[in-house]
Coordinates of C-alpha atoms and ligand atoms in Angstrom, one line a residue:
M1 CA -2.0 0.2 0.0
S2 CA -5.0 1.3 -1.9
S3 CA -6.7 4.6 -2.1
D4 CA -9.5 5.1 0.3
R5 CA -11.0 8.2 -1.2
T6 CA -14.7 7.8 -1.5
K7 CA -17.3 10.4 -2.4
S8 CA -19.1 9.7 0.8
A9 CA -16.2 11.0 2.9
Q10 CA -17.0 14.5 1.6
T11 CA -20.4 14.4 3.2
N12 CA -20.9 14.9 6.9
P13 CA -22.9 11.9 8.1
N14 CA -25.5 12.6 10.7
E15 CA -25.1 16.4 10.3
G16 CA -26.1 18.1 13.5
H17 CA -25.1 15.2 15.7
L18 CA -22.3 15.3 18.2
R19 CA -18.9 15.0 16.4
L20 CA -15.7 13.4 17.5
S21 CA -13.3 16.2 18.6
N22 CA -11.0 17.2 21.5
A23 CA -14.0 18.7 23.3
S24 CA -16.2 15.7 22.9
L25 CA -13.7 13.0 23.9
A26 CA -14.9 13.1 27.5
R27 CA -18.4 12.1 26.3
L28 CA -17.3 8.9 24.7
P29 CA -18.6 5.7 26.4
G30 CA -16.1 4.7 29.1
Q31 CA -14.9 1.5 27.5
I32 CA -13.6 3.3 24.4
R33 CA -9.8 3.8 24.5
R34 CA -8.7 7.3 23.7
P35 CA -5.4 9.3 23.9
S36 CA -4.0 8.9 27.4
Y37 CA -1.7 11.9 26.8
D38 CA -2.4 15.7 26.7
R39 CA -2.5 16.3 22.9
S40 CA -1.8 20.0 23.4
T41 CA 1.8 19.1 24.6
I42 CA 2.6 17.0 21.5
R43 CA 5.0 18.4 18.9
P44 CA 5.3 17.2 15.4
G45 CA 8.4 15.2 14.5
I46 CA 7.1 13.2 11.5
V47 CA 5.7 14.4 8.2
H48 CA 3.7 11.6 6.5
L49 CA 3.0 11.7 2.8
G50 CA -0.2 9.8 1.8
I51 CA -2.4 10.0 4.9
G52 CA -4.9 7.3 3.7
A53 CA -6.6 4.6 5.7
F54 CA -3.5 2.3 5.8
H55 CA -1.3 4.9 7.5
R56 CA -4.0 5.7 10.0
A57 CA -4.5 2.0 10.9
H58 CA -0.9 1.2 11.1
Q59 CA 2.0 3.6 11.7
A60 CA -0.2 6.3 13.3
V61 CA -1.4 3.7 15.9
V62 CA 2.2 2.8 16.8
I63 CA 2.9 6.5 17.2
D64 CA -0.2 6.9 19.3
D65 CA 1.1 4.1 21.6
L66 CA 4.5 5.9 21.8
L67 CA 2.9 9.3 22.6
G68 CA 1.2 7.5 25.5
R69 CA 4.6 6.5 26.7
G70 CA 5.9 10.1 26.7
A71 CA 7.5 10.4 23.2
S72 CA 6.0 13.9 22.9
E73 CA 8.2 15.2 20.1
W74 CA 6.9 12.6 17.6
G75 CA 3.5 13.7 16.6
I76 CA 2.4 13.4 12.9
V77 CA 1.7 16.0 10.3
G78 CA -0.2 14.0 7.6
A79 CA -0.4 15.2 4.0
S80 CA -2.5 14.1 1.1
L81 CA -0.7 14.5 -2.3
R82 CA -4.0 14.6 -4.2
S83 CA -7.4 14.8 -2.7
P84 CA -8.6 17.1 0.2
D85 CA -11.1 14.4 1.4
T86 CA -9.1 13.2 4.4
R87 CA -8.3 16.8 5.6
D88 CA -12.0 17.8 5.1
A89 CA -13.1 14.9 7.2
L90 CA -10.5 15.2 9.9
V91 CA -10.0 18.9 10.5
P92 CA -13.4 19.5 12.0
Q93 CA -12.7 16.7 14.5
D94 CA -9.2 18.0 15.5
C95 CA -7.7 15.2 13.4
L96 CA -9.0 12.5 15.8
Y97 CA -10.4 9.4 14.3
T98 CA -11.6 6.0 15.3
L99 CA -9.8 2.7 14.7
A100 CA -12.3 -0.2 14.5
V101 CA -10.5 -3.5 14.9
R102 CA -12.7 -6.3 13.6
S103 CA -12.7 -10.1 13.9
G104 CA -15.2 -12.8 14.2
A105 CA -15.2 -12.1 18.0
G106 CA -16.5 -8.6 17.5
T107 CA -15.2 -5.0 17.1
E108 CA -12.9 -3.0 19.4
H109 CA -13.0 0.8 19.0
R110 CA -10.2 3.1 19.9
V111 CA -9.7 6.8 19.2
I112 CA -6.3 7.7 17.8
G113 CA -4.7 11.1 18.5
S114 CA -1.3 11.0 16.9
V115 CA -2.2 13.0 13.8
L116 CA -1.9 16.6 14.8
E117 CA -2.4 18.4 11.5
T118 CA -3.5 17.4 8.0
L119 CA -2.3 19.2 4.8
V120 CA -3.4 19.0 1.2
A121 CA -0.3 19.3 -1.0
P122 CA -2.0 20.6 -4.2
A123 CA -3.9 23.3 -2.2
N124 CA -0.7 24.6 -0.6
P125 CA 2.6 23.0 -1.6
E126 CA 4.5 25.7 0.2
R127 CA 3.0 24.8 3.6
L128 CA 3.9 21.1 3.2
L129 CA 7.5 22.0 2.1
A130 CA 7.9 24.3 5.0
R131 CA 6.9 21.5 7.4
M132 CA 9.2 19.1 5.7
A133 CA 12.1 21.6 5.8
D134 CA 11.5 22.4 9.5
P135 CA 14.4 21.1 11.7
A136 CA 11.8 19.6 14.1
T137 CA 10.8 17.1 11.3
R138 CA 13.2 14.2 11.6
I139 CA 11.3 11.5 9.7
V140 CA 9.4 11.8 6.4
S141 CA 7.4 8.6 6.0
L142 CA 5.4 7.6 3.0
T143 CA 2.4 5.5 2.0
V144 CA 1.8 6.8 -1.5
T145 CA 1.1 3.4 -3.1
E146 CA 3.3 1.8 -5.7
K147 CA 2.4 4.3 -8.4
G148 CA 3.3 7.2 -6.2
Y149 CA 7.0 6.5 -6.7
C150 CA 6.8 7.5 -10.4
H151 CA 9.0 4.6 -11.4
T152 CA 9.1 1.8 -13.9
P153 CA 7.7 -1.1 -11.8
Q154 CA 9.9 -3.8 -13.5
T155 CA 13.2 -2.0 -13.0
G156 CA 12.6 0.2 -10.0
E157 CA 14.2 3.2 -11.9
L158 CA 12.7 6.7 -11.9
D159 CA 10.4 7.2 -14.9
A160 CA 11.8 10.6 -16.1
Q161 CA 9.0 10.9 -18.6
H162 CA 6.3 10.6 -15.9
P163 CA 4.1 13.7 -16.2
D164 CA 4.5 14.5 -12.5
I165 CA 8.2 14.2 -12.7
V166 CA 8.3 16.4 -15.8
H167 CA 6.1 18.9 -13.9
D168 CA 8.2 18.9 -10.8
L169 CA 11.4 19.6 -12.7
R170 CA 9.8 22.6 -14.1
H171 CA 8.3 23.7 -10.8
P172 CA 10.8 22.6 -8.1
D173 CA 9.1 24.7 -5.4
A174 CA 5.6 23.7 -6.2
P175 CA 5.9 19.9 -6.8
R176 CA 3.2 17.3 -7.1
S177 CA 4.9 14.0 -6.6
A178 CA 6.4 12.4 -3.5
P179 CA 9.9 12.4 -5.0
G180 CA 9.4 16.0 -6.0
F181 CA 8.5 17.0 -2.4
I182 CA 11.2 15.0 -0.8
V183 CA 13.9 16.5 -3.1
A184 CA 12.6 20.0 -2.7
A185 CA 12.6 19.8 1.1
L186 CA 16.0 18.2 1.2
A187 CA 17.4 20.9 -1.0
R188 CA 16.1 23.5 1.4
R189 CA 17.6 21.7 4.4
Q190 CA 20.9 21.4 2.6
T191 CA 20.9 25.2 1.8
A192 CA 20.0 26.0 5.4
G193 CA 22.6 23.6 6.9
T194 CA 19.9 21.5 8.6
T195 CA 20.4 17.8 9.1
P196 CA 18.4 15.8 6.6
F197 CA 15.3 13.9 7.7
T198 CA 15.2 10.1 7.4
V199 CA 12.9 8.9 4.5
L200 CA 10.8 6.0 5.7
S201 CA 9.0 4.2 2.8
C202 CA 6.0 2.1 4.1
D203 CA 4.8 1.0 0.7
N204 CA 4.6 -2.6 -0.6
L205 CA 7.6 -2.3 -2.9
S206 CA 10.5 -4.7 -3.1
A207 CA 13.4 -3.2 -1.1
N208 CA 11.3 -0.1 -0.5
G209 CA 14.0 1.9 1.2
H210 CA 16.6 1.2 -1.6
T211 CA 13.9 1.9 -4.2
A212 CA 13.0 5.2 -2.6
K213 CA 16.6 6.2 -2.4
R214 CA 17.3 5.3 -6.0
I215 CA 14.3 7.3 -7.2
V216 CA 14.9 10.3 -5.0
T217 CA 18.6 10.5 -6.0
Q218 CA 17.8 10.0 -9.7
F219 CA 15.3 12.8 -9.5
A220 CA 17.7 15.1 -7.5
A221 CA 20.4 14.4 -10.2
L222 CA 18.1 15.9 -12.8
R223 CA 18.1 19.1 -10.7
S224 CA 21.7 19.1 -9.5
R225 CA 24.6 16.7 -9.3
E226 CA 25.8 18.1 -6.1
L227 CA 22.3 17.8 -4.4
A228 CA 22.1 14.2 -5.6
Q229 CA 25.5 13.4 -4.1
W230 CA 24.6 15.0 -0.8
I231 CA 21.4 12.9 -0.7
E232 CA 23.4 9.8 -1.6
D233 CA 25.9 10.5 1.2
E234 CA 23.7 12.0 4.0
V235 CA 20.1 10.7 3.8
A236 CA 19.0 7.5 5.3
F237 CA 16.3 5.4 3.6
P238 CA 15.7 2.4 5.9
S239 CA 13.5 -0.3 4.3
T240 CA 10.4 -1.5 6.1
M241 CA 7.9 -4.3 6.0
V242 CA 4.4 -3.1 6.9
D243 CA 1.5 -5.4 7.3
R244 CA -2.1 -4.8 8.3
I245 CA -5.2 -5.5 6.2
V246 CA -7.2 -2.2 5.9
P247 CA -10.2 -2.3 3.6
E248 CA -11.8 0.9 2.3
T249 CA -14.1 2.5 4.9
T250 CA -17.8 2.1 3.9
E251 CA -21.0 4.0 4.8
A252 CA -22.0 1.0 6.9
D253 CA -18.7 1.3 8.8
R254 CA -19.4 4.9 9.5
T255 CA -22.8 4.1 10.8
S256 CA -21.7 1.3 13.1
V257 CA -18.8 3.4 14.4
A258 CA -21.1 6.3 15.1
S259 CA -23.4 4.0 17.1
A260 CA -20.6 2.6 19.2
L261 CA -19.2 6.1 19.8
G262 CA -22.5 7.9 20.3
M263 CA -21.2 10.5 18.0
T264 CA -20.1 11.0 14.4
D265 CA -16.7 10.3 13.0
A266 CA -16.6 11.3 9.3
W267 CA -13.7 9.0 8.5
P268 CA -13.0 6.1 10.8
V269 CA -10.7 3.3 9.7
V270 CA -11.5 -0.4 9.9
T271 CA -8.9 -3.1 10.2
E272 CA -8.0 -6.6 11.6
P273 CA -6.4 -7.5 14.9
F274 CA -3.0 -8.4 13.3
T275 CA -0.4 -5.7 12.8
Q276 CA 3.3 -6.0 12.0
W277 CA 6.0 -3.4 11.3
I278 CA 9.6 -4.5 10.7
V279 CA 12.1 -1.6 10.2
E280 CA 15.8 -1.4 9.4
D281 CA 17.3 0.5 12.3
C282 CA 19.0 3.3 10.5
F283 CA 17.8 6.7 11.7
P284 CA 20.8 9.1 11.9
A285 CA 18.4 12.0 12.7
G286 CA 16.8 10.1 15.6
R287 CA 13.7 8.0 16.0
P288 CA 11.1 7.3 18.6
D289 CA 11.6 4.1 20.7
F290 CA 9.7 2.0 18.1
A291 CA 10.5 -1.2 19.9
A292 CA 8.5 -0.1 22.9
A293 CA 5.4 -0.3 20.7
G294 CA 6.2 -3.7 19.3
V295 CA 8.0 -2.6 16.1
Q296 CA 10.7 -5.1 15.2
L297 CA 14.1 -3.4 14.5
V298 CA 16.4 -5.4 12.2
S299 CA 19.6 -4.8 10.2
D300 CA 18.1 -6.2 7.0
V301 CA 14.5 -6.2 6.2
T302 CA 14.7 -7.7 2.7
P303 CA 13.9 -11.4 3.6
F304 CA 10.8 -10.3 5.5
E305 CA 9.7 -7.9 2.8
H306 CA 10.0 -10.6 0.1
M307 CA 8.2 -13.1 2.3
K308 CA 5.3 -10.7 2.8
L309 CA 5.1 -9.6 -0.9
R310 CA 5.4 -13.1 -2.3
L311 CA 3.0 -14.8 0.2
L312 CA 0.5 -12.3 1.5
N313 CA 0.4 -9.8 -1.3
A314 CA 0.8 -12.4 -4.0
G315 CA -2.0 -14.5 -2.4
H316 CA -4.2 -11.4 -2.2
S317 CA -3.7 -10.4 -5.9
A318 CA -4.3 -14.0 -7.1
L319 CA -7.5 -14.2 -5.1
A320 CA -8.5 -10.7 -6.2
Y321 CA -8.3 -11.3 -10.0
L322 CA -9.6 -14.8 -10.1
G323 CA -12.1 -14.2 -7.3
Y324 CA -13.5 -11.1 -9.0
L325 CA -13.8 -13.0 -12.3
A326 CA -15.6 -15.8 -10.4
G327 CA -18.1 -13.3 -9.0
Y328 CA -16.8 -13.0 -5.5
E329 CA -17.1 -9.5 -4.0
T330 CA -14.7 -9.8 -1.1
I331 CA -11.6 -11.8 -0.2
A332 CA -13.5 -13.4 2.7
A333 CA -16.2 -14.5 0.2
T334 CA -13.6 -15.9 -2.1
M335 CA -12.2 -17.9 0.8
T336 CA -15.5 -19.6 1.4
D337 CA -14.7 -21.5 -1.8
A338 CA -12.5 -24.3 -0.8
H339 CA -10.8 -24.5 -4.2
F340 CA -9.6 -20.9 -3.9
V341 CA -8.2 -21.6 -0.5
V342 CA -6.2 -24.5 -2.0
F343 CA -5.1 -22.2 -4.8
A344 CA -4.0 -19.4 -2.5
R345 CA -2.0 -21.9 -0.3
Q346 CA -0.4 -23.2 -3.5
I347 CA 0.7 -19.7 -4.5
M348 CA 2.4 -19.4 -1.1
E349 CA 4.0 -22.9 -1.2
D350 CA 5.3 -22.2 -4.7
A351 CA 6.8 -18.9 -3.5
A352 CA 8.5 -20.5 -0.5
P353 CA 11.6 -22.0 -2.3
T354 CA 12.3 -18.5 -3.8
L355 CA 12.8 -17.0 -0.3
A356 CA 16.0 -16.9 1.8
M357 CA 14.6 -16.6 5.3
P358 CA 16.6 -16.4 8.6
A359 CA 16.9 -19.7 10.4
G360 CA 13.8 -20.5 12.4
T361 CA 11.3 -18.8 10.1
D362 CA 8.3 -21.1 9.8
L363 CA 6.8 -20.3 6.4
A364 CA 4.1 -23.0 6.7
A365 CA 2.8 -21.4 9.9
Y366 CA 3.1 -17.9 8.4
S367 CA 1.0 -19.1 5.3
A368 CA -1.6 -20.7 7.6
S369 CA -1.9 -17.5 9.5
L370 CA -2.4 -15.6 6.2
L371 CA -5.2 -17.9 5.1
H372 CA -6.8 -17.4 8.4
R373 CA -6.5 -13.6 8.1
F374 CA -7.9 -13.7 4.5
S375 CA -11.0 -15.5 5.8
N376 CA -11.8 -12.9 8.5
P377 CA -15.6 -12.7 7.9
A378 CA -15.8 -9.2 9.6
L379 CA -13.7 -7.5 7.0
H380 CA -15.3 -6.4 3.8
H381 CA -12.1 -6.3 1.7
R382 CA -13.3 -6.0 -1.9
T383 CA -11.5 -8.0 -4.6
W384 CA -11.9 -4.9 -6.8
Q385 CA -9.9 -2.8 -4.3
I386 CA -6.9 -5.2 -4.3
A387 CA -7.2 -5.6 -8.1
M388 CA -6.3 -1.9 -8.5
D389 CA -2.9 -0.9 -10.0
G390 CA -2.0 -4.5 -11.1
S391 CA 0.7 -3.1 -13.5
Q392 CA 2.4 -1.7 -10.4
K393 CA 2.0 -4.7 -8.2
L394 CA 2.6 -7.8 -10.4
P395 CA 6.4 -7.6 -10.6
Q396 CA 7.2 -7.8 -6.9
R397 CA 4.2 -10.0 -5.9
L398 CA 4.1 -12.6 -8.7
L399 CA 6.7 -12.1 -11.4
A400 CA 9.8 -12.1 -9.1
A401 CA 8.9 -15.5 -7.7
M402 CA 8.2 -16.8 -11.3
Q403 CA 11.6 -15.6 -12.4
D404 CA 13.3 -17.4 -9.4
R405 CA 11.3 -20.6 -10.0
L406 CA 12.3 -20.6 -13.7
R407 CA 15.9 -20.2 -12.6
L408 CA 15.5 -23.2 -10.3
D409 CA 13.8 -25.1 -13.1
L410 CA 10.5 -25.4 -11.2
P411 CA 7.1 -25.3 -12.8
I412 CA 5.2 -21.9 -12.8
D413 CA 1.6 -23.0 -13.5
T414 CA 0.2 -21.7 -10.2
H415 CA 1.5 -18.2 -10.7
A416 CA 0.7 -18.4 -14.4
L417 CA -3.0 -18.8 -13.6
A418 CA -2.9 -15.8 -11.3
V419 CA -1.2 -13.6 -14.0
A420 CA -3.6 -14.9 -16.6
G421 CA -6.4 -13.8 -14.2
W422 CA -4.9 -10.3 -14.2
M423 CA -4.8 -10.3 -18.0
R424 CA -8.4 -11.3 -18.3
Y425 CA -9.4 -8.7 -15.7
A426 CA -7.3 -6.0 -17.5
T427 CA -9.3 -6.5 -20.6
A428 CA -12.0 -4.6 -18.7
K429 CA -14.7 -7.1 -19.5
D430 CA -15.9 -9.8 -17.1
E431 CA -17.0 -13.3 -17.9
A432 CA -20.6 -12.2 -18.6
G433 CA -19.3 -9.5 -20.9
R434 CA -20.0 -6.7 -18.4
A435 CA -17.6 -3.8 -18.1
I436 CA -15.0 -3.9 -15.3
D437 CA -13.9 -0.6 -13.8
V438 CA -10.2 -1.2 -14.1
R439 CA -8.1 1.3 -12.1
D440 CA -4.5 1.3 -13.2
P441 CA -2.2 4.0 -14.5
I442 CA -1.9 2.1 -17.8
A443 CA -5.5 0.9 -17.9
A444 CA -6.1 2.5 -21.3
K445 CA -3.0 0.9 -22.8
L446 CA -4.0 -2.5 -21.5
K447 CA -7.5 -2.2 -22.8
A448 CA -6.2 -1.2 -26.3
I449 CA -4.0 -4.3 -26.3
A450 CA -7.0 -6.4 -25.3
D451 CA -9.2 -4.8 -27.9
S452 CA -6.8 -5.4 -30.7
A453 CA -6.0 -9.0 -29.6
G454 CA -9.6 -10.0 -29.0
P455 CA -10.6 -12.7 -26.4
V456 CA -8.2 -15.2 -27.8
A457 CA -5.5 -16.5 -25.4
D458 CA -2.9 -17.2 -28.1
R459 CA -3.0 -13.6 -29.1
L460 CA -3.8 -11.8 -25.9
A461 CA -1.2 -13.5 -23.6
P462 CA 1.8 -12.7 -25.9
A463 CA 0.6 -9.2 -26.5
M464 CA 0.3 -8.5 -22.8
L465 CA 3.7 -10.1 -22.1
E466 CA 5.2 -7.5 -24.4
V467 CA 4.4 -4.7 -21.9
S468 CA 8.0 -4.4 -20.8
A469 CA 7.3 -1.9 -17.9
I470 CA 5.6 -4.9 -16.2
F471 CA 7.3 -8.0 -17.6
G472 CA 10.8 -6.8 -18.7
T473 CA 12.7 -9.6 -20.5
L474 CA 10.7 -12.2 -18.5
G475 CA 7.9 -11.7 -21.0
C476 CA 10.1 -13.2 -23.8
D477 CA 10.7 -16.4 -21.9
P478 CA 9.0 -19.2 -23.9
R479 CA 8.1 -21.0 -20.6
M480 CA 6.3 -17.9 -19.4
R481 CA 4.5 -17.6 -22.7
G482 CA 3.5 -21.2 -22.7
A483 CA 2.2 -21.4 -19.1
I484 CA 0.4 -18.1 -19.2
T485 CA -1.2 -18.7 -22.6
Q486 CA -2.4 -22.1 -21.5
A487 CA -3.9 -20.7 -18.2
L488 CA -5.6 -17.8 -20.1
G489 CA -7.0 -20.3 -22.5
R490 CA -8.6 -22.2 -19.6
L491 CA -10.0 -19.0 -18.2
Y492 CA -11.7 -18.2 -21.6
E493 CA -12.9 -21.8 -22.0
V494 CA -14.3 -22.6 -18.6
G495 CA -14.2 -19.4 -16.5
A496 CA -12.2 -18.6 -13.4
R497 CA -14.2 -20.7 -10.9
Q498 CA -13.8 -23.9 -12.9
A499 CA -10.3 -23.1 -13.9
V500 CA -9.3 -22.9 -10.2
Q501 CA -11.2 -26.0 -9.4
E502 CA -9.5 -27.9 -12.3
F503 CA -6.2 -26.6 -11.1
C504 CA -6.8 -28.0 -7.6
A505 CA -7.9 -31.3 -8.9
A506 CA -4.8 -31.7 -11.1
Ligands
LIG1 C1 -3.4 -5.4 -0.6 C2 -2.6 -4.8 0.5 O1 -4.6 -3.7 -1.7 C3 -3.7 -4.5 -1.8 O2 -3.0 -4.6 -2.8 O3 -2.7 -6.6 -1.0 O4 -3.0 -3.5 0.7 C4 -2.6 -5.6 1.8 O5 -3.9 -5.6 2.3 C5 -1.6 -5.1 2.7 O6 -0.3 -5.0 2.2 C6 -1.6 -5.9 4.0 O7 -0.5 -5.6 4.8

């Protein structure tokens, strides 16, 4: 999930025009779906950390459906851990917002009412902690992106040197990080004798529940052994697989939503028709009747999570780096190039033997549906947006499959070209020598490596492979070195477009 903070969200488009709100709901055109329930009767039961576009287009829609079926104690309090932009956009409209579902067939608009309150953690950490510690809160869910876990992506362990973790240990009652807030709130509940909430990670991490549990307990142990043990024993961290493509909202989206609504919505979210949520059914503190809203409840989500990370997200990242370098602005534009379609399909085919799916799973059909979704011409999903935070995404999307393929003695050329694409992108210079605005927690380190190696595959690839937080010991494997150096060499010699074309012809 990528950040959807944009400067434009701070402005109030069409100032002076009618604004979406509880009071203006009745003035929406009749065909626009809106909350079917009385919002004033809804009580919060979920605190969500990371209230960006993804949450609002995915989990909050499921909850909106459930509120419509009478689950009135499961409203959402949404918190931003950094920027006030979402709160500033939503509060004047009573936290209502529009979901615009787009496909080639047109756009369907729906107003979502499940978010009851929005908080900004840095502005008032105490208020958020109080909400999380409130016995009415039975689920704390998260979409804080990969880097929000303050972990080492390769190992999944807490990074105890992370500046936010260091800060949160010093200021346990005014934390900054997601683990800091969760541990502080759980500590309060333990002291008060309140049952703990369930922690529901909805980020694209491998084994996201296990990873969240490991990080939260490791952080708690730095505060108190006893607290860590209590969390270990008492707190549930079900894993989930979440899926819906949600590009950043643009000014053009705001304008088109305003014209459909006949009123202004400062921050609508735009998405595709497809949505999927698979959740491990482990909620000792209770949960809404998720299944009634189409959520799949399973006992082990791991195979589905790996399938999605290694087919969808891997395909996305491969298209994002190589597509960006080839000059394509969006995923849909990249997919108009037949060679990139073949390449993305090959990434998926190569990942398939590394998966252990339940009987009856049709990976070929799943891959075909992904290629169809990637081609959705109505979504403006920028390659640049998906390219963000590569250091945090590569391990679970591309490297885990490469490791498994090496173990199975299978070639890794397809994935090597995608990783080489990331390396070239991370140098922060495109094929025409223009600067790339690389967003990544270790962007500066990557650029320094690139600057000292120069644009020479034989030097750059091994130097990048030494970044152990990303590659771990896999970076030392001579087969990795060989395949990635060769792929990067082609990227420097002929450019991404031709390298992909040659790859498909081979
Ligand atoms: C994307 C994901 O930005 C990215 O890295 O790959 O946000 C992707 O769109 C979602 O995981 C789809 O469910």
